Amino acid sequence: KPGLLTPDLHERTLTAHRVVALGAALIAHGKEPGPYRTALQRLLEDTGLRTAAEDFARAHGKIPRDPILPKLITDTVDRLG
């Protein structure tokens, strides 16, 4: 399902923009309900967002997550020499 992202840190903002670029999410900001209401309505109505999210899930949903962190650590240590 497509996401409504509300990033609060720089790294989360970068990730959110990548997901939006894939067409699988929207970003909303602010303290007023208007942007959230608009984004939620679009999430419900825009079938392209759902399709992009489903395509991503189909392509990446079966990847085992257990080895991800150890591989990141090993790759980082290797790069640091």
Short mmCIF file of N, CA and C in Angstrom, two decimals:
data_model
loop_
_atom_site.label_atom_id
_atom_site.label_comp_id
_atom_site.label_asym_id
_atom_site.label_seq_id
_atom_site.Cartn_x
_atom_site.Cartn_y
_atom_site.Cartn_z
N LYS A 1 0.84 -1.18 0.00
CA LYS A 1 0.00 0.00 0.00
C LYS A 1 0.89 1.24 0.00
N PRO A 2 0.44 2.30 -0.64
CA PRO A 2 1.23 3.52 -0.65
C PRO A 2 1.26 4.15 0.74
N GLY A 3 2.28 4.96 0.96
CA GLY A 3 2.45 5.54 2.28
C GLY A 3 2.27 7.04 2.31
N LEU A 4 1.91 7.54 3.48
CA LEU A 4 1.91 8.96 3.76
C LEU A 4 3.05 9.19 4.74
N LEU A 5 4.10 9.84 4.28
CA LEU A 5 5.31 9.99 5.06
C LEU A 5 5.39 11.39 5.65
N THR A 6 5.85 11.45 6.89
CA THR A 6 6.00 12.72 7.60
C THR A 6 7.41 12.76 8.20
N PRO A 7 8.42 12.88 7.35
CA PRO A 7 9.79 12.81 7.85
C PRO A 7 10.14 13.97 8.77
N ASP A 8 10.91 13.63 9.81
CA ASP A 8 11.27 14.65 10.79
C ASP A 8 12.78 14.85 10.93
N LEU A 9 13.56 14.02 10.28
CA LEU A 9 15.01 14.14 10.32
C LEU A 9 15.55 14.12 8.89
N HIS A 10 16.76 14.62 8.71
CA HIS A 10 17.33 14.71 7.37
C HIS A 10 17.35 13.37 6.64
N GLU A 11 17.82 12.32 7.31
CA GLU A 11 17.90 11.01 6.67
C GLU A 11 16.52 10.50 6.28
N ARG A 12 15.54 10.72 7.13
CA ARG A 12 14.18 10.29 6.82
C ARG A 12 13.60 11.10 5.66
N THR A 13 13.99 12.37 5.57
CA THR A 13 13.54 13.20 4.46
C THR A 13 14.11 12.69 3.14
N LEU A 14 15.41 12.35 3.15
CA LEU A 14 16.03 11.80 1.95
C LEU A 14 15.35 10.51 1.52
N THR A 15 15.08 9.63 2.48
CA THR A 15 14.40 8.37 2.18
C THR A 15 12.99 8.64 1.66
N ALA A 16 12.29 9.55 2.29
CA ALA A 16 10.92 9.87 1.87
C ALA A 16 10.91 10.36 0.43
N HIS A 17 11.85 11.21 0.08
CA HIS A 17 11.89 11.72 -1.29
C HIS A 17 12.19 10.62 -2.30
N ARG A 18 12.97 9.63 -1.90
CA ARG A 18 13.23 8.50 -2.81
C ARG A 18 11.97 7.68 -3.02
N VAL A 19 11.21 7.46 -1.96
CA VAL A 19 9.97 6.69 -2.08
C VAL A 19 8.95 7.46 -2.93
N VAL A 20 8.88 8.77 -2.72
CA VAL A 20 7.99 9.60 -3.54
C VAL A 20 8.41 9.53 -5.01
N ALA A 21 9.72 9.56 -5.26
CA ALA A 21 10.22 9.47 -6.64
C ALA A 21 9.83 8.15 -7.30
N LEU A 22 9.70 7.10 -6.49
CA LEU A 22 9.24 5.80 -7.01
C LEU A 22 7.74 5.82 -7.29
N GLY A 23 7.06 6.83 -6.79
CA GLY A 23 5.62 6.92 -6.99
C GLY A 23 4.82 6.11 -5.99
N ALA A 24 5.45 5.71 -4.88
CA ALA A 24 4.81 4.82 -3.92
C ALA A 24 4.40 5.50 -2.62
N ALA A 25 4.53 6.83 -2.54
CA ALA A 25 4.18 7.52 -1.30
C ALA A 25 4.01 9.01 -1.57
N LEU A 26 3.47 9.68 -0.57
CA LEU A 26 3.36 11.14 -0.57
C LEU A 26 3.95 11.64 0.74
N ILE A 27 4.39 12.90 0.73
CA ILE A 27 4.93 13.53 1.93
C ILE A 27 3.95 14.63 2.35
N ALA A 28 3.72 14.73 3.66
CA ALA A 28 2.92 15.82 4.20
C ALA A 28 3.68 16.43 5.38
N HIS A 29 3.55 17.74 5.53
CA HIS A 29 4.21 18.47 6.61
C HIS A 29 3.23 19.44 7.25
N GLY A 30 3.63 19.93 8.40
CA GLY A 30 2.89 21.01 9.03
C GLY A 30 2.04 20.58 10.20
N LYS A 31 1.51 21.58 10.88
CA LYS A 31 0.69 21.33 12.06
C LYS A 31 -0.80 21.41 11.76
N GLU A 32 -1.13 21.92 10.59
CA GLU A 32 -2.52 22.04 10.19
C GLU A 32 -2.97 20.76 9.47
N PRO A 33 -4.23 20.39 9.58
CA PRO A 33 -4.71 19.14 8.99
C PRO A 33 -4.85 19.16 7.47
N GLY A 34 -4.89 20.34 6.87
CA GLY A 34 -5.14 20.44 5.44
C GLY A 34 -4.22 19.60 4.56
N PRO A 35 -2.88 19.73 4.69
CA PRO A 35 -1.99 18.94 3.84
C PRO A 35 -2.16 17.43 4.04
N TYR A 36 -2.45 17.02 5.25
CA TYR A 36 -2.64 15.59 5.54
C TYR A 36 -3.94 15.09 4.92
N ARG A 37 -4.97 15.89 5.05
CA ARG A 37 -6.27 15.53 4.47
C ARG A 37 -6.16 15.40 2.95
N THR A 38 -5.50 16.36 2.32
CA THR A 38 -5.32 16.34 0.87
C THR A 38 -4.52 15.11 0.45
N ALA A 39 -3.43 14.84 1.15
CA ALA A 39 -2.58 13.69 0.81
C ALA A 39 -3.33 12.38 1.01
N LEU A 40 -4.06 12.26 2.11
CA LEU A 40 -4.83 11.03 2.35
C LEU A 40 -5.88 10.81 1.27
N GLN A 41 -6.54 11.87 0.87
CA GLN A 41 -7.54 11.75 -0.19
C GLN A 41 -6.89 11.27 -1.48
N ARG A 42 -5.72 11.83 -1.80
CA ARG A 42 -5.02 11.40 -3.01
C ARG A 42 -4.58 9.94 -2.90
N LEU A 43 -4.13 9.52 -1.71
CA LEU A 43 -3.73 8.12 -1.52
C LEU A 43 -4.90 7.18 -1.79
N LEU A 44 -6.08 7.59 -1.42
CA LEU A 44 -7.27 6.77 -1.63
C LEU A 44 -7.71 6.74 -3.08
N GLU A 45 -7.49 7.83 -3.80
CA GLU A 45 -8.03 7.96 -5.15
C GLU A 45 -7.03 7.65 -6.27
N ASP A 46 -5.74 7.84 -6.03
CA ASP A 46 -4.74 7.70 -7.09
C ASP A 46 -4.27 6.25 -7.19
N THR A 47 -4.78 5.54 -8.17
CA THR A 47 -4.42 4.13 -8.32
C THR A 47 -2.96 3.95 -8.71
N GLY A 48 -2.35 4.98 -9.28
CA GLY A 48 -0.94 4.90 -9.64
C GLY A 48 -0.04 4.74 -8.42
N LEU A 49 -0.41 5.39 -7.32
CA LEU A 49 0.36 5.25 -6.08
C LEU A 49 0.28 3.82 -5.57
N ARG A 50 -0.91 3.26 -5.59
CA ARG A 50 -1.08 1.88 -5.13
C ARG A 50 -0.31 0.91 -6.03
N THR A 51 -0.39 1.12 -7.32
CA THR A 51 0.32 0.24 -8.26
C THR A 51 1.82 0.30 -8.03
N ALA A 52 2.37 1.50 -7.86
CA ALA A 52 3.81 1.64 -7.64
C ALA A 52 4.23 0.96 -6.33
N ALA A 53 3.43 1.11 -5.28
CA ALA A 53 3.75 0.47 -4.00
C ALA A 53 3.68 -1.05 -4.12
N GLU A 54 2.68 -1.54 -4.82
CA GLU A 54 2.56 -3.00 -5.01
C GLU A 54 3.70 -3.54 -5.86
N ASP A 55 4.10 -2.80 -6.90
CA ASP A 55 5.23 -3.23 -7.73
C ASP A 55 6.51 -3.30 -6.91
N PHE A 56 6.73 -2.30 -6.07
CA PHE A 56 7.92 -2.31 -5.22
C PHE A 56 7.88 -3.49 -4.26
N ALA A 57 6.74 -3.72 -3.63
CA ALA A 57 6.61 -4.83 -2.69
C ALA A 57 6.83 -6.17 -3.38
N ARG A 58 6.32 -6.30 -4.58
CA ARG A 58 6.50 -7.55 -5.34
C ARG A 58 7.98 -7.77 -5.66
N ALA A 59 8.67 -6.72 -6.03
CA ALA A 59 10.08 -6.82 -6.43
C ALA A 59 11.01 -7.03 -5.23
N HIS A 60 10.64 -6.49 -4.07
CA HIS A 60 11.57 -6.50 -2.94
C HIS A 60 11.04 -7.18 -1.68
N GLY A 61 9.80 -7.60 -1.69
CA GLY A 61 9.18 -8.14 -0.49
C GLY A 61 9.71 -9.48 -0.02
N LYS A 62 10.32 -10.23 -0.90
CA LYS A 62 10.81 -11.56 -0.53
C LYS A 62 12.29 -11.57 -0.15
N ILE A 63 12.92 -10.40 -0.17
CA ILE A 63 14.33 -10.32 0.20
C ILE A 63 14.45 -10.56 1.70
N PRO A 64 15.27 -11.54 2.10
CA PRO A 64 15.43 -11.78 3.54
C PRO A 64 16.10 -10.59 4.22
N ARG A 65 15.57 -10.17 5.34
CA ARG A 65 16.09 -8.99 6.03
C ARG A 65 17.21 -9.30 7.01
N ASP A 66 17.28 -10.53 7.48
CA ASP A 66 18.27 -10.88 8.51
C ASP A 66 19.71 -10.54 8.12
N PRO A 67 20.12 -10.79 6.87
CA PRO A 67 21.52 -10.53 6.55
C PRO A 67 21.84 -9.06 6.21
N ILE A 68 20.85 -8.18 6.19
CA ILE A 68 21.09 -6.80 5.75
C ILE A 68 22.05 -6.07 6.68
N LEU A 69 21.79 -6.05 7.97
CA LEU A 69 22.64 -5.31 8.91
C LEU A 69 24.06 -5.88 8.95
N PRO A 70 24.24 -7.21 9.10
CA PRO A 70 25.61 -7.72 9.10
C PRO A 70 26.37 -7.36 7.81
N LYS A 71 25.69 -7.38 6.68
CA LYS A 71 26.35 -7.03 5.42
C LYS A 71 26.74 -5.55 5.41
N LEU A 72 25.86 -4.68 5.89
CA LEU A 72 26.19 -3.26 5.96
C LEU A 72 27.40 -3.02 6.85
N ILE A 73 27.45 -3.72 7.97
CA ILE A 73 28.59 -3.57 8.88
C ILE A 73 29.87 -4.06 8.23
N THR A 74 29.81 -5.23 7.61
CA THR A 74 30.99 -5.79 6.94
C THR A 74 31.46 -4.87 5.82
N ASP A 75 30.55 -4.39 5.01
CA ASP A 75 30.92 -3.48 3.91
C ASP A 75 31.54 -2.20 4.43
N THR A 76 31.00 -1.66 5.52
CA THR A 76 31.54 -0.43 6.08
C THR A 76 32.92 -0.65 6.66
N VAL A 77 33.11 -1.73 7.39
CA VAL A 77 34.42 -2.04 7.95
C VAL A 77 35.43 -2.25 6.82
N ASP A 78 35.04 -2.95 5.78
CA ASP A 78 35.93 -3.16 4.63
C ASP A 78 36.34 -1.84 3.98
N ARG A 79 35.39 -0.93 3.85
CA ARG A 79 35.70 0.37 3.24
C ARG A 79 36.62 1.21 4.10
N LEU A 80 36.48 1.07 5.41
CA LEU A 80 37.33 1.83 6.31
C LEU A 80 38.75 1.26 6.38
N GLY A 81 38.87 0.03 5.92
CA GLY A 81 40.20 -0.59 5.83
C GLY A 81 40.64 -1.15 7.10
#
